[in-house]
Short mmCIF file of C-alpha atoms and ligand atoms in Angstrom, two decimals:
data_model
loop_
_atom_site.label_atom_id
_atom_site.label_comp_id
_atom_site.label_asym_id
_atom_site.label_seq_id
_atom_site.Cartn_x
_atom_site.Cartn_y
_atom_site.Cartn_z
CA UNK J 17 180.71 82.94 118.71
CA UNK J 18 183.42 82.28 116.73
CA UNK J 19 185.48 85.74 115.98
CA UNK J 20 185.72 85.20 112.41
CA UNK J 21 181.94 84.89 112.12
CA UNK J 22 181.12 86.57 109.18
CA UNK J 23 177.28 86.96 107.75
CA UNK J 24 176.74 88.70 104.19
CA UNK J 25 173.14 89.18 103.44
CA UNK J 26 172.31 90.68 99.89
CA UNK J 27 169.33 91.28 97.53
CA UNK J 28 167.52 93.66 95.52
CA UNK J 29 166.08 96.61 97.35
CA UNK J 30 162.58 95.85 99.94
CA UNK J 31 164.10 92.28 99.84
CA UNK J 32 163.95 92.16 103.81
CA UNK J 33 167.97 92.18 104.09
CA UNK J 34 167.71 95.00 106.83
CA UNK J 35 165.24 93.43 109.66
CA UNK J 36 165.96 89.86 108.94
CA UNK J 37 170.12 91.36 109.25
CA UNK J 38 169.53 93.16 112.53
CA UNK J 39 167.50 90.52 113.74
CA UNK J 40 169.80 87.69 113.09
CA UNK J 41 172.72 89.90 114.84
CA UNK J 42 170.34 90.84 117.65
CA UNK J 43 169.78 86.94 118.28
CA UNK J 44 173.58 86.36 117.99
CA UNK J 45 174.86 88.91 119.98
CA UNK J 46 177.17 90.14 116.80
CA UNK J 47 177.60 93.51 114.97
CA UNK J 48 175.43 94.35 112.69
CA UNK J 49 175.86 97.00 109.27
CA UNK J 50 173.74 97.78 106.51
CA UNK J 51 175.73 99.33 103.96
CA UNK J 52 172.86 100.52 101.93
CA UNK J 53 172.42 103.22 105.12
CA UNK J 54 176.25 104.01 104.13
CA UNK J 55 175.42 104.74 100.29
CA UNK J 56 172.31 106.71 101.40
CA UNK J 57 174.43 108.80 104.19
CA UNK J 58 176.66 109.87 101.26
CA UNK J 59 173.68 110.61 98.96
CA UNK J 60 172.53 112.58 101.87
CA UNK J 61 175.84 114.26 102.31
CA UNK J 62 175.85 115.36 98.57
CA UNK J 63 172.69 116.88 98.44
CA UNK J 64 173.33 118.68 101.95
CA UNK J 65 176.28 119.89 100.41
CA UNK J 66 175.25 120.39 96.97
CA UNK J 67 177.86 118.42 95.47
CA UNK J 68 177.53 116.55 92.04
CA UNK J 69 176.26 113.47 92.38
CA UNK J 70 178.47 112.76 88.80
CA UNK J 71 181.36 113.87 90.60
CA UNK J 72 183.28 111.27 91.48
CA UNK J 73 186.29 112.18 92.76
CA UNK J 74 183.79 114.79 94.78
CA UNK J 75 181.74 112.26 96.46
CA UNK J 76 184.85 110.31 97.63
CA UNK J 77 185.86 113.20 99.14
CA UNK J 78 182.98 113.80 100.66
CA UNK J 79 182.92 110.09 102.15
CA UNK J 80 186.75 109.80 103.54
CA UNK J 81 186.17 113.18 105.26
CA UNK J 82 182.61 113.64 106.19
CA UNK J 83 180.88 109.89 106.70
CA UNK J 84 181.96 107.81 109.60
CA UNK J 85 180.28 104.74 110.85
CA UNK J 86 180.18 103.67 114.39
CA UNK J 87 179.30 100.03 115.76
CA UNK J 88 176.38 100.19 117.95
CA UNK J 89 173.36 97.60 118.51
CA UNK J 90 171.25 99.74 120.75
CA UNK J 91 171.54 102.89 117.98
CA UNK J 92 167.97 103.31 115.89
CA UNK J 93 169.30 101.61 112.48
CA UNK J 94 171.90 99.11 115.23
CA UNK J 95 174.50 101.15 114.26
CA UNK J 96 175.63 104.61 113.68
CA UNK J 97 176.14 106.87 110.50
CA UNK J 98 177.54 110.16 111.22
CA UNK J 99 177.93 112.86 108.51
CA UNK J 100 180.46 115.31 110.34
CA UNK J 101 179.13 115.43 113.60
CA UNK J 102 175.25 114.64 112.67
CA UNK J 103 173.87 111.20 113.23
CA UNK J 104 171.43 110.51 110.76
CA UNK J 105 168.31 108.89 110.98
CA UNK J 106 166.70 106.05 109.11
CA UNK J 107 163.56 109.05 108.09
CA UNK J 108 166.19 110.93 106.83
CA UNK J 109 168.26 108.41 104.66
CA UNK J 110 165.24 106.98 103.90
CA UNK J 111 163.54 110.27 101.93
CA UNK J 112 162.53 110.14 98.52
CA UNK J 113 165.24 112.35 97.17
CA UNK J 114 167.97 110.35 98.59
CA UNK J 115 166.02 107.67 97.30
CA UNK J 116 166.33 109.06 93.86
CA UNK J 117 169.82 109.72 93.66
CA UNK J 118 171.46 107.02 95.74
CA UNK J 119 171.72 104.49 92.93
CA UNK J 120 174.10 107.12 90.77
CA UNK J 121 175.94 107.83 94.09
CA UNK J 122 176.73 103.94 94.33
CA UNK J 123 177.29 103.19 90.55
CA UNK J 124 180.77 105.07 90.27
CA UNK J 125 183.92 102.62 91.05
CA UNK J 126 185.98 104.59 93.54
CA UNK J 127 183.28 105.11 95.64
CA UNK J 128 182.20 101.65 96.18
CA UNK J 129 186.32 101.31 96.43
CA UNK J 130 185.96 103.69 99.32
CA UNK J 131 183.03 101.73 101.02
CA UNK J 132 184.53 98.40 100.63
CA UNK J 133 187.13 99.38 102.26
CA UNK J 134 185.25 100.62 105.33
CA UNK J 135 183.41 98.21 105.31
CA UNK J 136 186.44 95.33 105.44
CA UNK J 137 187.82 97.26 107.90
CA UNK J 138 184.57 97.33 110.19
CA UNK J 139 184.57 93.27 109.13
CA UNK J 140 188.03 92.50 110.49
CA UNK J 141 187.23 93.75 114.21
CA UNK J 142 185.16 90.80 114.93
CA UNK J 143 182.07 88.57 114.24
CA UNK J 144 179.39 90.49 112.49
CA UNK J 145 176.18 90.43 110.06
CA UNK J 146 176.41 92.51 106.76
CA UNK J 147 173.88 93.41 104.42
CA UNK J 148 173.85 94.88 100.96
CA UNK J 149 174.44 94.14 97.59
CA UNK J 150 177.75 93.13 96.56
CA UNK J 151 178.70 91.58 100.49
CA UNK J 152 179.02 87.72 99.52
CA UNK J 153 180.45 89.02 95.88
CA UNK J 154 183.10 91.92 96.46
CA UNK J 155 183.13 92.95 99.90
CA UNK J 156 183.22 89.49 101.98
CA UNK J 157 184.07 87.04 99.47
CA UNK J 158 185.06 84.21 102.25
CA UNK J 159 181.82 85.07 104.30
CA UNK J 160 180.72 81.62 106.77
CA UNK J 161 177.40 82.26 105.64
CA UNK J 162 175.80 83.94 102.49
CA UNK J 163 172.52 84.57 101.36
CA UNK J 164 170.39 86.12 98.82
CA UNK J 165 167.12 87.11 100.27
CA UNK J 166 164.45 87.55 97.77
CA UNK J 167 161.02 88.61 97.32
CA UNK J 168 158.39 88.83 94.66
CA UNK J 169 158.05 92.50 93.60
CA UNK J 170 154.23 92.89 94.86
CA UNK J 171 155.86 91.56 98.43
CA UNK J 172 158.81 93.93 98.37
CA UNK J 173 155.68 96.80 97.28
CA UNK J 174 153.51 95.79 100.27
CA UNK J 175 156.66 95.88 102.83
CA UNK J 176 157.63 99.20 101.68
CA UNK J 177 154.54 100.85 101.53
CA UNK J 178 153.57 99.82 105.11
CA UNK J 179 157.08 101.22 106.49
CA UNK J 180 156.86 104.32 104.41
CA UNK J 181 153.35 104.80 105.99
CA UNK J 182 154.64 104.39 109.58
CA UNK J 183 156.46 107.44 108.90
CA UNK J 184 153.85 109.31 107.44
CA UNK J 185 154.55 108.86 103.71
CA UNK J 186 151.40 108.06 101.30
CA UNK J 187 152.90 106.48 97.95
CA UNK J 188 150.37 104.58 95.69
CA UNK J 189 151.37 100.91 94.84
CA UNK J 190 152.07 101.72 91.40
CA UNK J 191 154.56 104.03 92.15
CA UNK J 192 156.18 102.09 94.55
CA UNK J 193 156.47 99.51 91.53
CA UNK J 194 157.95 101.63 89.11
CA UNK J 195 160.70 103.19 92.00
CA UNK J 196 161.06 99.21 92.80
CA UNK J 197 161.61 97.94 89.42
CA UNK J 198 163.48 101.14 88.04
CA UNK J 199 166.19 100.82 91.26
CA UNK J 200 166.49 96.92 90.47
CA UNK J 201 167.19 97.76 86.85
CA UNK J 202 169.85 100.19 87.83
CA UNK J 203 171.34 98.15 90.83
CA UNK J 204 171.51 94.69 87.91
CA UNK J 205 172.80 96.35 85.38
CA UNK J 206 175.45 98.83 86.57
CA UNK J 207 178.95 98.03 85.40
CA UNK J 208 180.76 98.18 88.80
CA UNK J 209 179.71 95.20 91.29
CA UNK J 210 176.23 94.86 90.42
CA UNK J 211 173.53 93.05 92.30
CA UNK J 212 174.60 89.10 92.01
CA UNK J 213 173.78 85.64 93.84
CA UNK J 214 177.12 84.39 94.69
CA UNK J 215 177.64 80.89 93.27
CA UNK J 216 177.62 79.77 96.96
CA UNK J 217 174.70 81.91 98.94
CA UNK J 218 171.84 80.23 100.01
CA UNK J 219 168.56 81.65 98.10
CA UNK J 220 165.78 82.44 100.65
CA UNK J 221 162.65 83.29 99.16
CA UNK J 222 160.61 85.85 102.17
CA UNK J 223 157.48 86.54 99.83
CA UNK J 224 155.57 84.24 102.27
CA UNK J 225 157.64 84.09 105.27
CA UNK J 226 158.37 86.83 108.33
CA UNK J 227 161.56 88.07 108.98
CA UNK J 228 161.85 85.57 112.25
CA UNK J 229 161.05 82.34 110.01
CA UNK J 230 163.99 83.71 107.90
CA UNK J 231 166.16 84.53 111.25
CA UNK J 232 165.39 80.42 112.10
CA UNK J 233 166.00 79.58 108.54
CA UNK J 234 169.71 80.91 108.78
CA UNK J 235 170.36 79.68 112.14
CA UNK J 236 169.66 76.93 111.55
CA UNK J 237 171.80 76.76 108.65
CA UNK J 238 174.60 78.18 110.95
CA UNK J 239 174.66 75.13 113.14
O1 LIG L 13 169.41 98.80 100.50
P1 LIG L 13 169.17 100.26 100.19
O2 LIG L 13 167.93 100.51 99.39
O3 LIG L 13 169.21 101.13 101.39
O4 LIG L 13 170.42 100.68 99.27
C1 LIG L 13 170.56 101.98 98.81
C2 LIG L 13 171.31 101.98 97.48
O5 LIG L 13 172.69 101.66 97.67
C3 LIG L 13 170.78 101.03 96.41
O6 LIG L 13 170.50 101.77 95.23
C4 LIG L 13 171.89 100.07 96.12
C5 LIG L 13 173.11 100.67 96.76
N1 LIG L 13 173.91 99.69 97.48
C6 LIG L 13 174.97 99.14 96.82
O7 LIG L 13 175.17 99.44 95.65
N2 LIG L 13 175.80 98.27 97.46
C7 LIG L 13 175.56 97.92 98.73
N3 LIG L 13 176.38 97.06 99.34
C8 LIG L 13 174.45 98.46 99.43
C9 LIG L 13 173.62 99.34 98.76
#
């Protein structure tokens, strides 16, 4: 694998982007981060500690001393966010109130500074597979391979109401739609880095396809 291997995977939120990401690392034997889990560990870390989600300065804080990522493929997300000394879990960066308030935890500038930075720095120490919103934009802007992994907004719906039911969570279709289309409007439209295609990412459509047919469809794009 070449070391300077570098795999951005964005797209609106229930896209896909995690399982098709971990997959595609599993398959190459590379690192794999989704940076989303890094914006929800600092939502998480806020509400623990009852800081201000408008608090900028605060929350990046919060993230240089209290969030810490660790590179790990056999982990439970395939990799590892700490806050202090707690490793959380996907059910618990993946609860509706962290839900609600990651989106104004990710919209202020020096805190996606802060996690672009991390994140470059977890890039440079080898070959790895990144997903997220602003990877082939802002954070790896040279990436070997980019896409933008899309999916109609019933699709996105379905997927996220079946994983929200494996963990025991009953939330009607319609809400699902509103959270869905309320979280796209707010990751589109925010000033800093919003949610773009990069002029040169490949556009995969996974309304109709499984995560493995979009696995092949990048390898196979990879060479
Ligand atoms: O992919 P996700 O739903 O776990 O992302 C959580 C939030 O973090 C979402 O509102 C968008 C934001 N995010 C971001 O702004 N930039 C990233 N690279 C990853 C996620």
């Amino acid at each position: 694998m070449p070391a300077d291997l570098q795999i951005a995977i964005d797209g609106p939120a229930a896209s896909g982007k995690t399982t098709v990401a971990r997959l595609l690392a599993q398959r190459l034997g590379v690192v794999y981060v989704d940076t989303g889990a890094m914006y929800r560990a600092l939502a998480y870390a806020a509400l623990q500690t009852q800081t201000d989600v408008d608090n900028e300065n605060a929350l990046v804080r919060l993230f240089d001393q209290q969030i810490r990522v660790s590179l790990d493929g056999g982990a439970q997300l395939g990799f590892r966010v700490f806050w202090k000394e707690t490793e959380l879990t996907q059910d618990e960066l993946d609860t509706p109130v962290v839900t609600a308030v990651v989106s104004i935890v990710a919209a202020h500038p020096r805190v996606r500074e802060a996690m672009v930075r991390e994140q470059c720095r977890i890039a440079a120490e080898g070959p790895v597979v990144m997903a997220g919103r602003d990877i082939g934009t802002v954070v790896l802007p040279n990436a070997s391979c980019k896409i933008f992994l899309t999916a109609s907004v019933a699709a996105r719906v379905r997927r996220r109401r079946a994983q929200l039911e494996m963990a025991g969570v009953d939330v009607s279709a319609h809400e699902l739609t509103q959270e869905i289309e309320e979280r796209d409007r707010l990751d589109e439209t925010r000033k800093n880095s919003p949610l773009r295609q990069a002029p040169d990412a490949h556009v995969i459509d996974s309304s109709t396809l499984t995560a493995e047919q979009v696995v092949d469809e990048i390898c196979g794009m990879i060479g």
